[in-house]
mmCIF file with all atom_site columns, C-alpha atoms in Angstrom:
data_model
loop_
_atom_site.group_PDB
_atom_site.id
_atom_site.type_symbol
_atom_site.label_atom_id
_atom_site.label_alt_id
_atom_site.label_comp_id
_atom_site.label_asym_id
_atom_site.label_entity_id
_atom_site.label_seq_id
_atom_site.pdbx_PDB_ins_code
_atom_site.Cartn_x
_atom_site.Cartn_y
_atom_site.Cartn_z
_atom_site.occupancy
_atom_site.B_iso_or_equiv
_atom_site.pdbx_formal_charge
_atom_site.auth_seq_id
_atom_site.auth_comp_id
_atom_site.auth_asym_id
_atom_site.auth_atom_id
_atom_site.pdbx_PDB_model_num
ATOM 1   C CA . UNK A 1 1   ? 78.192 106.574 -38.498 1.00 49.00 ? 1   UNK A CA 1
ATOM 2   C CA . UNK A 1 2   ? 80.242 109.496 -37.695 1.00 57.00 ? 2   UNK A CA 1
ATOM 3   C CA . UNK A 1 3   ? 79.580 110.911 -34.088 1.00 63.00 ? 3   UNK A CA 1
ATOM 4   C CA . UNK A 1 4   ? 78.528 114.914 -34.474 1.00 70.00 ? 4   UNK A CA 1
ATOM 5   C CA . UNK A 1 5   ? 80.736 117.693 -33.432 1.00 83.00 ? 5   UNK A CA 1
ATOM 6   C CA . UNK A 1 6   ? 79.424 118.965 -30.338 1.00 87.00 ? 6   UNK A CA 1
ATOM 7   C CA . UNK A 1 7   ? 79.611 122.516 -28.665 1.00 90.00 ? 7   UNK A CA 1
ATOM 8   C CA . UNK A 1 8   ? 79.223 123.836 -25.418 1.00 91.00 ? 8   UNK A CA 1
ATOM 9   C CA . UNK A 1 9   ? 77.940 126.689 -23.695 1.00 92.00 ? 9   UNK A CA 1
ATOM 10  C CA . UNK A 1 10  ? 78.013 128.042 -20.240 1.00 92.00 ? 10  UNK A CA 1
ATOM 11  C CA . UNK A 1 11  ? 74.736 130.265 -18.513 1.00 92.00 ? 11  UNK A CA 1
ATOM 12  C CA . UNK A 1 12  ? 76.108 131.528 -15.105 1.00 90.00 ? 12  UNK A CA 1
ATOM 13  C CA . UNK A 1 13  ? 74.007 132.979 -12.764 1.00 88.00 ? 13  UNK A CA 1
ATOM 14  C CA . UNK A 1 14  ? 70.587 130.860 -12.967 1.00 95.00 ? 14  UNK A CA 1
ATOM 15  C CA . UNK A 1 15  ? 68.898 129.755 -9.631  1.00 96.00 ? 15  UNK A CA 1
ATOM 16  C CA . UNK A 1 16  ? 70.260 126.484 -10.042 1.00 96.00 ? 16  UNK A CA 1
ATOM 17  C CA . UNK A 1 17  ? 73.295 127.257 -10.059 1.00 94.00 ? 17  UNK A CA 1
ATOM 18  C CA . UNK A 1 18  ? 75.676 127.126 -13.674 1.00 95.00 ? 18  UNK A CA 1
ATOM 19  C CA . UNK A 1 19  ? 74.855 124.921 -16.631 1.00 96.00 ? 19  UNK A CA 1
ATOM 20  C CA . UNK A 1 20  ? 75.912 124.077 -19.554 1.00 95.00 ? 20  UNK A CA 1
ATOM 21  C CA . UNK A 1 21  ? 74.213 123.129 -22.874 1.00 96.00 ? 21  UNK A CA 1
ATOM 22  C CA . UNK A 1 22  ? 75.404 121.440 -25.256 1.00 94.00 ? 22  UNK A CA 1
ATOM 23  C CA . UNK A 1 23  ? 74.529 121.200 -29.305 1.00 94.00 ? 23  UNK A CA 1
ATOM 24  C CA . UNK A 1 24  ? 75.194 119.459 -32.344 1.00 90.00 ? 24  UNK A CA 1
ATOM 25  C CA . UNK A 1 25  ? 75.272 122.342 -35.716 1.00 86.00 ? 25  UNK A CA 1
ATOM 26  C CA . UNK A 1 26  ? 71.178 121.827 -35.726 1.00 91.00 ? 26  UNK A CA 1
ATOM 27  C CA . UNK A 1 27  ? 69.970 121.264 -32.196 1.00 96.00 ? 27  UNK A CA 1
ATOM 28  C CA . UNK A 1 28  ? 70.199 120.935 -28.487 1.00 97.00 ? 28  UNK A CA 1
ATOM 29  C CA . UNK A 1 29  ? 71.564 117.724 -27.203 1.00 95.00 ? 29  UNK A CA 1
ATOM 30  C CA . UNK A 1 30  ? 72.033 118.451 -23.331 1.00 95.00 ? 30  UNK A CA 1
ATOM 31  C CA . UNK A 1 31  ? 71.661 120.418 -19.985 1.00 97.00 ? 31  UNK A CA 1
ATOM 32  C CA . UNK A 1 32  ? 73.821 119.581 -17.323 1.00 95.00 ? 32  UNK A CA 1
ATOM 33  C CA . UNK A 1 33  ? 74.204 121.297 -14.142 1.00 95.00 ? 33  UNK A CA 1
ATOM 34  C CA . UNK A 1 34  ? 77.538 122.636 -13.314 1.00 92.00 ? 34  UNK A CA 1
ATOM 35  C CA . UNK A 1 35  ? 80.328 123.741 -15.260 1.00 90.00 ? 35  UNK A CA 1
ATOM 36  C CA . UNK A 1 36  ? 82.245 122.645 -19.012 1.00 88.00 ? 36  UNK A CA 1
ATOM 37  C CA . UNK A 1 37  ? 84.980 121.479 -17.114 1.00 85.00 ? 37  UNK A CA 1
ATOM 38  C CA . UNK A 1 38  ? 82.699 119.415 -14.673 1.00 86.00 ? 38  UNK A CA 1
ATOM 39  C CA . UNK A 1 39  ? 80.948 117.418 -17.222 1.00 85.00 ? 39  UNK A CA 1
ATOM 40  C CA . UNK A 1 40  ? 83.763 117.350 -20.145 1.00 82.00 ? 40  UNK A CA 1
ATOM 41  C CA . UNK A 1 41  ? 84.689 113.812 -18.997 1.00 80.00 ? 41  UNK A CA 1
ATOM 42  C CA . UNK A 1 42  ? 81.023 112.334 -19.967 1.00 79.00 ? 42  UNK A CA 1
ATOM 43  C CA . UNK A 1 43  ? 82.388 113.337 -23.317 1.00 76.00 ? 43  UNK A CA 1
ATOM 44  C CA . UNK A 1 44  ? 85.835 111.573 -23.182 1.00 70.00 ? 44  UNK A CA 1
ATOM 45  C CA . UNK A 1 45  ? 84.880 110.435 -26.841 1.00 69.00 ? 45  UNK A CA 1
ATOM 46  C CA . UNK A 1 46  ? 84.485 114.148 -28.621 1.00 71.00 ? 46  UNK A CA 1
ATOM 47  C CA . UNK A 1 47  ? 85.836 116.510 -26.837 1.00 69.00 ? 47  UNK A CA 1
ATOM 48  C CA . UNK A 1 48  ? 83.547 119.186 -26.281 1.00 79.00 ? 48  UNK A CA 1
ATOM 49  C CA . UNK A 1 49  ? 84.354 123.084 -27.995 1.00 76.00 ? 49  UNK A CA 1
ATOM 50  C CA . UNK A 1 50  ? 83.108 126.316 -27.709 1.00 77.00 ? 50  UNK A CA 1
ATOM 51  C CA . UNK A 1 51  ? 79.810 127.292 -29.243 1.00 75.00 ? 51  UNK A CA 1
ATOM 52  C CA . UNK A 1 52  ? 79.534 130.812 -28.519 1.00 76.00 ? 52  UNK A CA 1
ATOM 53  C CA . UNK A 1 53  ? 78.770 131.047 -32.399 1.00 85.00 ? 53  UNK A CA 1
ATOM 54  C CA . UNK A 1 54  ? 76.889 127.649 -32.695 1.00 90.00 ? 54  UNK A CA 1
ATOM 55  C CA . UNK A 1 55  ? 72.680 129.137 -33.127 1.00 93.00 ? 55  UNK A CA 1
ATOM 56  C CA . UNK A 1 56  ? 71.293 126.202 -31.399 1.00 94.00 ? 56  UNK A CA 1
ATOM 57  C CA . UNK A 1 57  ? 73.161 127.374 -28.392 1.00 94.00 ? 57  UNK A CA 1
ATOM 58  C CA . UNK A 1 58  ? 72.511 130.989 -28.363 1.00 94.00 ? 58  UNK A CA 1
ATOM 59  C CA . UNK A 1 59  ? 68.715 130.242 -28.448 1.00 96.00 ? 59  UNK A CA 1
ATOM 60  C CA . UNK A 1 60  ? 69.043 127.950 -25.916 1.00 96.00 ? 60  UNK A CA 1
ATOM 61  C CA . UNK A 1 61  ? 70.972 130.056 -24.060 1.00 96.00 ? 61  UNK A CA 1
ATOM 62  C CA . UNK A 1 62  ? 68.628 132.828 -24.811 1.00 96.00 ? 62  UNK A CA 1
ATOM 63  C CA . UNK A 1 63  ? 65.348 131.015 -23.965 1.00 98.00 ? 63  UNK A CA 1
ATOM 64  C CA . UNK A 1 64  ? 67.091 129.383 -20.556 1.00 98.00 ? 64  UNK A CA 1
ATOM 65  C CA . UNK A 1 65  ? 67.617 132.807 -19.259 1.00 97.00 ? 65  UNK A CA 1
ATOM 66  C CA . UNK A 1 66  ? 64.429 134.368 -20.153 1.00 97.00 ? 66  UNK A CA 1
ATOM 67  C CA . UNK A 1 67  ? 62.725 131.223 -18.775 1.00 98.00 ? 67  UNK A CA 1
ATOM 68  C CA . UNK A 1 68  ? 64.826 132.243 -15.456 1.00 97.00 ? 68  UNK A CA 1
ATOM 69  C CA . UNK A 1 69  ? 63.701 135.801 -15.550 1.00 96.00 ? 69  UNK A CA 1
ATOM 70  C CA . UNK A 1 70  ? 60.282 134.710 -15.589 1.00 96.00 ? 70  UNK A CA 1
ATOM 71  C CA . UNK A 1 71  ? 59.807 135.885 -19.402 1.00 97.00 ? 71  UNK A CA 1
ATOM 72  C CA . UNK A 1 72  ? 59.289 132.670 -20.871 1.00 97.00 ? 72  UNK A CA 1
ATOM 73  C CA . UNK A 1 73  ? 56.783 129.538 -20.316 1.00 97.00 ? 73  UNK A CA 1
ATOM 74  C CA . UNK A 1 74  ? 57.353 127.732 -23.487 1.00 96.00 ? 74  UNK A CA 1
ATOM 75  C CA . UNK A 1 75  ? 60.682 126.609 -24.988 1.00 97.00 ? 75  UNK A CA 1
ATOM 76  C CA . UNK A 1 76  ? 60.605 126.659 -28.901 1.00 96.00 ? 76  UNK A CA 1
ATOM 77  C CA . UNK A 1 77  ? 63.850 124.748 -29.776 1.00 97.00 ? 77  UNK A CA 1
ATOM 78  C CA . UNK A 1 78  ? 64.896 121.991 -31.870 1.00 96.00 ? 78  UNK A CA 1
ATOM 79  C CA . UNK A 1 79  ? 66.210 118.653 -29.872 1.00 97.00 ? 79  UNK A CA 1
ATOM 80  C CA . UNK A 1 80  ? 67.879 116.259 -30.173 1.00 95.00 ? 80  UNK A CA 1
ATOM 81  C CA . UNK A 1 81  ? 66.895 112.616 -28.261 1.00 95.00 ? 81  UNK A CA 1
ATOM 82  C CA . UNK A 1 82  ? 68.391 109.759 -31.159 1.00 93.00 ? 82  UNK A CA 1
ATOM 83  C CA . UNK A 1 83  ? 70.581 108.495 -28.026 1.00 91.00 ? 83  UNK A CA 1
ATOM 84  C CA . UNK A 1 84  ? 67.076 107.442 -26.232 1.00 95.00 ? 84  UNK A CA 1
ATOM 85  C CA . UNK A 1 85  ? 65.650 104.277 -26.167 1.00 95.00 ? 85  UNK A CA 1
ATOM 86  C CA . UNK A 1 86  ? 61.879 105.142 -28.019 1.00 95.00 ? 86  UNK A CA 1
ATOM 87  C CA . UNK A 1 87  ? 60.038 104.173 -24.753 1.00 95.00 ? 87  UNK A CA 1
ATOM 88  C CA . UNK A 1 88  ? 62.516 107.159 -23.477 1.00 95.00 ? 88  UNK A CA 1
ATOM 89  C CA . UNK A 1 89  ? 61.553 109.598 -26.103 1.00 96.00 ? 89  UNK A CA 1
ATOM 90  C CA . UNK A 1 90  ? 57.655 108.674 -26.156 1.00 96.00 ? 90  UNK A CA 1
ATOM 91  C CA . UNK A 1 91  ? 57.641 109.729 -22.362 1.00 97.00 ? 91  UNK A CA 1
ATOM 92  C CA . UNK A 1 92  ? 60.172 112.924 -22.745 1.00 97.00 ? 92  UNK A CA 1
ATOM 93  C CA . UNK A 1 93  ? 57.812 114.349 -25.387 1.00 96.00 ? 93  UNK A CA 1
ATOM 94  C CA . UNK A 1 94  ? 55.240 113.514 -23.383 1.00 97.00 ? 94  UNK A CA 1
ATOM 95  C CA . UNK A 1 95  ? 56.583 115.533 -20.530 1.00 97.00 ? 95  UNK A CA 1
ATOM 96  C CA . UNK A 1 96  ? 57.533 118.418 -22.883 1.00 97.00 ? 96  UNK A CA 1
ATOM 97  C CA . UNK A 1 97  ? 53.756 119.042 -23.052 1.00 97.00 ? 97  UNK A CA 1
ATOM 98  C CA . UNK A 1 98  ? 53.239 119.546 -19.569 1.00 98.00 ? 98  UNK A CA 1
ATOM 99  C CA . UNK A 1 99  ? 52.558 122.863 -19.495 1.00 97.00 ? 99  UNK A CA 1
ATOM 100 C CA . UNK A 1 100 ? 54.386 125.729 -16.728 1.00 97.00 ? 100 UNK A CA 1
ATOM 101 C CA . UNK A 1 101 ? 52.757 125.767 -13.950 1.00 95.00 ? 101 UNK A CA 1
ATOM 102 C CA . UNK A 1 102 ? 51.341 122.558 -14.008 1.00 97.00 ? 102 UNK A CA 1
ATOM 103 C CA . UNK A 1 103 ? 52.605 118.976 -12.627 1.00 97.00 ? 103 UNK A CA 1
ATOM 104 C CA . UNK A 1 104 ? 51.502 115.609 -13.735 1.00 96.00 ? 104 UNK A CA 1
ATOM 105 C CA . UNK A 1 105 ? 52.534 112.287 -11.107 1.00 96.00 ? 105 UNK A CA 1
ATOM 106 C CA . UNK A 1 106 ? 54.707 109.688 -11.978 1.00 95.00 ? 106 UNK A CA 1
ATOM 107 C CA . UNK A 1 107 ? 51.396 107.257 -12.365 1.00 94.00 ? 107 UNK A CA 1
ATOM 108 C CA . UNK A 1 108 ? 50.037 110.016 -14.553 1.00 96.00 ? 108 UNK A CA 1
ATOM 109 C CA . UNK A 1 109 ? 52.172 110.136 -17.107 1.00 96.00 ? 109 UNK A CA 1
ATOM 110 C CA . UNK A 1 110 ? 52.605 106.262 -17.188 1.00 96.00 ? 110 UNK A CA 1
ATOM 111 C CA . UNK A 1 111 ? 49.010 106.247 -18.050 1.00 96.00 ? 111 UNK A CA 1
ATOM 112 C CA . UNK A 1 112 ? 49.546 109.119 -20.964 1.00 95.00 ? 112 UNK A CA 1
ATOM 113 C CA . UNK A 1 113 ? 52.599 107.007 -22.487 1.00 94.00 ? 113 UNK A CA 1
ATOM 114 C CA . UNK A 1 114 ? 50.097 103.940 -22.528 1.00 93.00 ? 114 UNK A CA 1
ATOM 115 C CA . UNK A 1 115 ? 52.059 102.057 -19.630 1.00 91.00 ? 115 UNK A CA 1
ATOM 116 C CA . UNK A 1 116 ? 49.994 102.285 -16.604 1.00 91.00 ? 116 UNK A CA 1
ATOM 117 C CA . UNK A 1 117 ? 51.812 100.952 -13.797 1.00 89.00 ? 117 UNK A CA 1
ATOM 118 C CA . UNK A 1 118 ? 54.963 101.747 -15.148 1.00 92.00 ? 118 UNK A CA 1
ATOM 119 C CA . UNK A 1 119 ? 55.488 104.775 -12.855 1.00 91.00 ? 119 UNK A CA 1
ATOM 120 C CA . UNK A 1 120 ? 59.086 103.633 -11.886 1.00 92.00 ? 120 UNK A CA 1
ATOM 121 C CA . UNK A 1 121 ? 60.487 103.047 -15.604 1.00 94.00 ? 121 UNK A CA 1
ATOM 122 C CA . UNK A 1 122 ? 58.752 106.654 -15.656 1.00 94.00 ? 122 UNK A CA 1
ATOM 123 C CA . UNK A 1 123 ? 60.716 107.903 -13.187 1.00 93.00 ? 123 UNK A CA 1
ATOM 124 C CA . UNK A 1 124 ? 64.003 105.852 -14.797 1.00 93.00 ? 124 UNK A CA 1
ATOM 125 C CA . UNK A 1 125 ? 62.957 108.087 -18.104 1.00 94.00 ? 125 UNK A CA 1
ATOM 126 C CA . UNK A 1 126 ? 62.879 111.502 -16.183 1.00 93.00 ? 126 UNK A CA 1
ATOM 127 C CA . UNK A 1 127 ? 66.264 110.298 -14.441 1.00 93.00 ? 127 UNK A CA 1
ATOM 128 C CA . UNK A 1 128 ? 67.698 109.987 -17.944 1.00 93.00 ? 128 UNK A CA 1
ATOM 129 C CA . UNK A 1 129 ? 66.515 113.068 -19.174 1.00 96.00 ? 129 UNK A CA 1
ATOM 130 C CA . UNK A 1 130 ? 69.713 114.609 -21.116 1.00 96.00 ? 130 UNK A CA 1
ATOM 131 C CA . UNK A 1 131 ? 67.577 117.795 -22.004 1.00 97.00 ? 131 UNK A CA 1
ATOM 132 C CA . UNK A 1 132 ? 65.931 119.215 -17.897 1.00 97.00 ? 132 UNK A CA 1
ATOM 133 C CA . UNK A 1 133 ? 64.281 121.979 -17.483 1.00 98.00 ? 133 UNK A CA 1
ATOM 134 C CA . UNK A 1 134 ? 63.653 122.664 -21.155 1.00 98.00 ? 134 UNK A CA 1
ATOM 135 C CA . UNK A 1 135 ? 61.737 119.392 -21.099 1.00 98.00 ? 135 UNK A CA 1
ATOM 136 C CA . UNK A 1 136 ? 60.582 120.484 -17.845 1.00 97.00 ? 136 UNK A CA 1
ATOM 137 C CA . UNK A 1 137 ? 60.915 116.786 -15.788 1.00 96.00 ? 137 UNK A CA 1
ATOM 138 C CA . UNK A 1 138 ? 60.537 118.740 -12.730 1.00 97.00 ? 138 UNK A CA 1
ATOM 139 C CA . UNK A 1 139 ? 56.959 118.797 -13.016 1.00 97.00 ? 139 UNK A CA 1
ATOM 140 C CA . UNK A 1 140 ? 56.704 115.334 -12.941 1.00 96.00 ? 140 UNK A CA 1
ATOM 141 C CA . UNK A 1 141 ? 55.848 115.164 -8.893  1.00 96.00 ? 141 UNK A CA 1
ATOM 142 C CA . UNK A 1 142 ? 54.852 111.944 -6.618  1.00 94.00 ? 142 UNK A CA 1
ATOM 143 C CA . UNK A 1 143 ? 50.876 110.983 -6.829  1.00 93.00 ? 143 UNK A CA 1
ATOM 144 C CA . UNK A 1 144 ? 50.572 112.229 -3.078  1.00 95.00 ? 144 UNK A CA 1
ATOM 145 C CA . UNK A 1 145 ? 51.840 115.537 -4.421  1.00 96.00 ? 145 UNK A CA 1
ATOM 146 C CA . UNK A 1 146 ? 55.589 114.804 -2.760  1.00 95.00 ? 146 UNK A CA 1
ATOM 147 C CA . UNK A 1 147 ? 59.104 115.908 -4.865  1.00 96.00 ? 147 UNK A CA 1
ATOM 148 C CA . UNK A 1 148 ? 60.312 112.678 -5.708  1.00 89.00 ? 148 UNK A CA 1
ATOM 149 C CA . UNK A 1 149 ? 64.512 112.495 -7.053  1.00 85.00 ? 149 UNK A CA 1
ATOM 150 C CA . UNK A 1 150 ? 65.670 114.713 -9.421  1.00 87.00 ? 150 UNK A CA 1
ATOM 151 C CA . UNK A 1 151 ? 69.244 114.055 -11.517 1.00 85.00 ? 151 UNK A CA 1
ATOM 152 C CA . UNK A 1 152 ? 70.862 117.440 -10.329 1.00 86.00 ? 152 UNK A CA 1
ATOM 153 C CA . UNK A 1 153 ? 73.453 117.984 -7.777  1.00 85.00 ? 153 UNK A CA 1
ATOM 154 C CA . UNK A 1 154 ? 71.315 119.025 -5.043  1.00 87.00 ? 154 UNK A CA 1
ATOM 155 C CA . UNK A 1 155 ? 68.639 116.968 -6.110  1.00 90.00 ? 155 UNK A CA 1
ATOM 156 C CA . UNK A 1 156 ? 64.807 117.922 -4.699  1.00 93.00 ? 156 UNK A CA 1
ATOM 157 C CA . UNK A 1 157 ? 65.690 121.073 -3.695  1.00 95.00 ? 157 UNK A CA 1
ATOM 158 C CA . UNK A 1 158 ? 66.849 121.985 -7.176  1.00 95.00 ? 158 UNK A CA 1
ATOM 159 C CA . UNK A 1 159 ? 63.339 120.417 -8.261  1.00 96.00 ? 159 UNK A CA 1
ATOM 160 C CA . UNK A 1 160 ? 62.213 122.276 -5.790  1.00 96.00 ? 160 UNK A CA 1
ATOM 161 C CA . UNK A 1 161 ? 63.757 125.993 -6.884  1.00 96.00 ? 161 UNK A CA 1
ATOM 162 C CA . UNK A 1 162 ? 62.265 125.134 -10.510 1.00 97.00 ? 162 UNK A CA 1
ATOM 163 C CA . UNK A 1 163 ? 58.218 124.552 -8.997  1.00 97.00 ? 163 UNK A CA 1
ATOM 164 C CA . UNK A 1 164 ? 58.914 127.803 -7.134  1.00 97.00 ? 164 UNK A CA 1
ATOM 165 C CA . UNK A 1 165 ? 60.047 129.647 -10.188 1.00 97.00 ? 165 UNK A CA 1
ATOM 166 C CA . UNK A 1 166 ? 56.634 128.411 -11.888 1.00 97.00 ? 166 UNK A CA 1
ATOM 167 C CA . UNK A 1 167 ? 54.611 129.792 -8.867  1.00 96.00 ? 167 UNK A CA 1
ATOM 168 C CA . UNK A 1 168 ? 54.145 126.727 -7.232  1.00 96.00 ? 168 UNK A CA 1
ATOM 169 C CA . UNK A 1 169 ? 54.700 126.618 -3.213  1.00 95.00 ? 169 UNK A CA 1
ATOM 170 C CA . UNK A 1 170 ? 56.909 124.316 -1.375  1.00 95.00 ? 170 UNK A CA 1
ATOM 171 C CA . UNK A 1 171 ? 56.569 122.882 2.165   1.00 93.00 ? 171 UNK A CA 1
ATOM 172 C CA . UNK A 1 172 ? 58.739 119.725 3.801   1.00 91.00 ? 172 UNK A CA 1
ATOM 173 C CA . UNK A 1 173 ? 59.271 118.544 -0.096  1.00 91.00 ? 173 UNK A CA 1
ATOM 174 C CA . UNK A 1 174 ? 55.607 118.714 -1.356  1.00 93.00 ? 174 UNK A CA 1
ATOM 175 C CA . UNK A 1 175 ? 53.559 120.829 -3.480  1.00 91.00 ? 175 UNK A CA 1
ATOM 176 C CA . UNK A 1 176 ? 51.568 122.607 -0.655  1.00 89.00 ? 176 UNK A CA 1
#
């Protein structure tokens, strides 16, 4: 199996901060926070080129920044999650339903994906979410309505920024 050419794309100026999303020549493989030179060494295999042509990136980049402008409450892109384990996928498409402005708990969701009890290998799954915000893990909150971890550099209060964005209010790390 030959591994996909992948491109890159930089959004600056988003409340979190810069990302970068990343494509194959069909879909979206990734959202990482930060810049292409501060995640090009997860892709030590394929070096990572510039997509500014690449479609799957210029919707993404599109729908990210109308989904920062308040715009946008749905993503409609094509993804890509083959690198997931299917227990991973089964609960990332589950979370890709929860709609914006709503949050679901950990235990929640384990019950949706047909795992109740399983609210930590949830919270494993949201943790290795290579796709945030457009599958919108952030709403994905503790059952006593806490911000639980969230894989970005500044963890909760990114989380945190994201609720806020979705008219949600935030006091001492919990939905108030």
């Amino acid at each position: 199996m030959t591994t996909p050419e992948i491109d890159a794309l930089e959004i600056e100026h988003t409340q979190v901060g810069i990302l970068t999303i990343t494509a194959d020549s069909q879909s979206v493989r990734g959202v990482y926070f930060g810049t292409l030179g501060q995640i090009q060494s997860r892709f030590a295999g394929s070096p990572l080129k510039d997509g500014g042509q690449n479609p799957a990136l210029k919707a993404a980049s599109t729908q990210l920044m109308e989904y920062f402008a308040g715009e946008r409450r749905v993503f409609d892109l094509p993804l890509n999650l083959d690198d997931l384990t299917p227990f991973q996928r089964k609960v990332l498409l589950l979370t890709s339903q929860i709609p914006f402005g709503s949050v679901v708990s950990y235990g929640q969701l384990a019950m949706k994906a047909g795992s109740p009890g399983a609210a930590r290998a949830i919270g494993a799954a949201m943790a290795g979410n290579p796709i945030p915000i457009i599958i919108p893990c952030h709403r994905v909150i503790g059952s006593d309505r806490s911000l639980h971890g969230y894989a970005a550099p500044d963890g909760i209060t990114t989380k945190a920024i994201l609720l806020q964005l979705e008219g949600h209010n935030i006091v001492a790390q919990k939905l108030a």
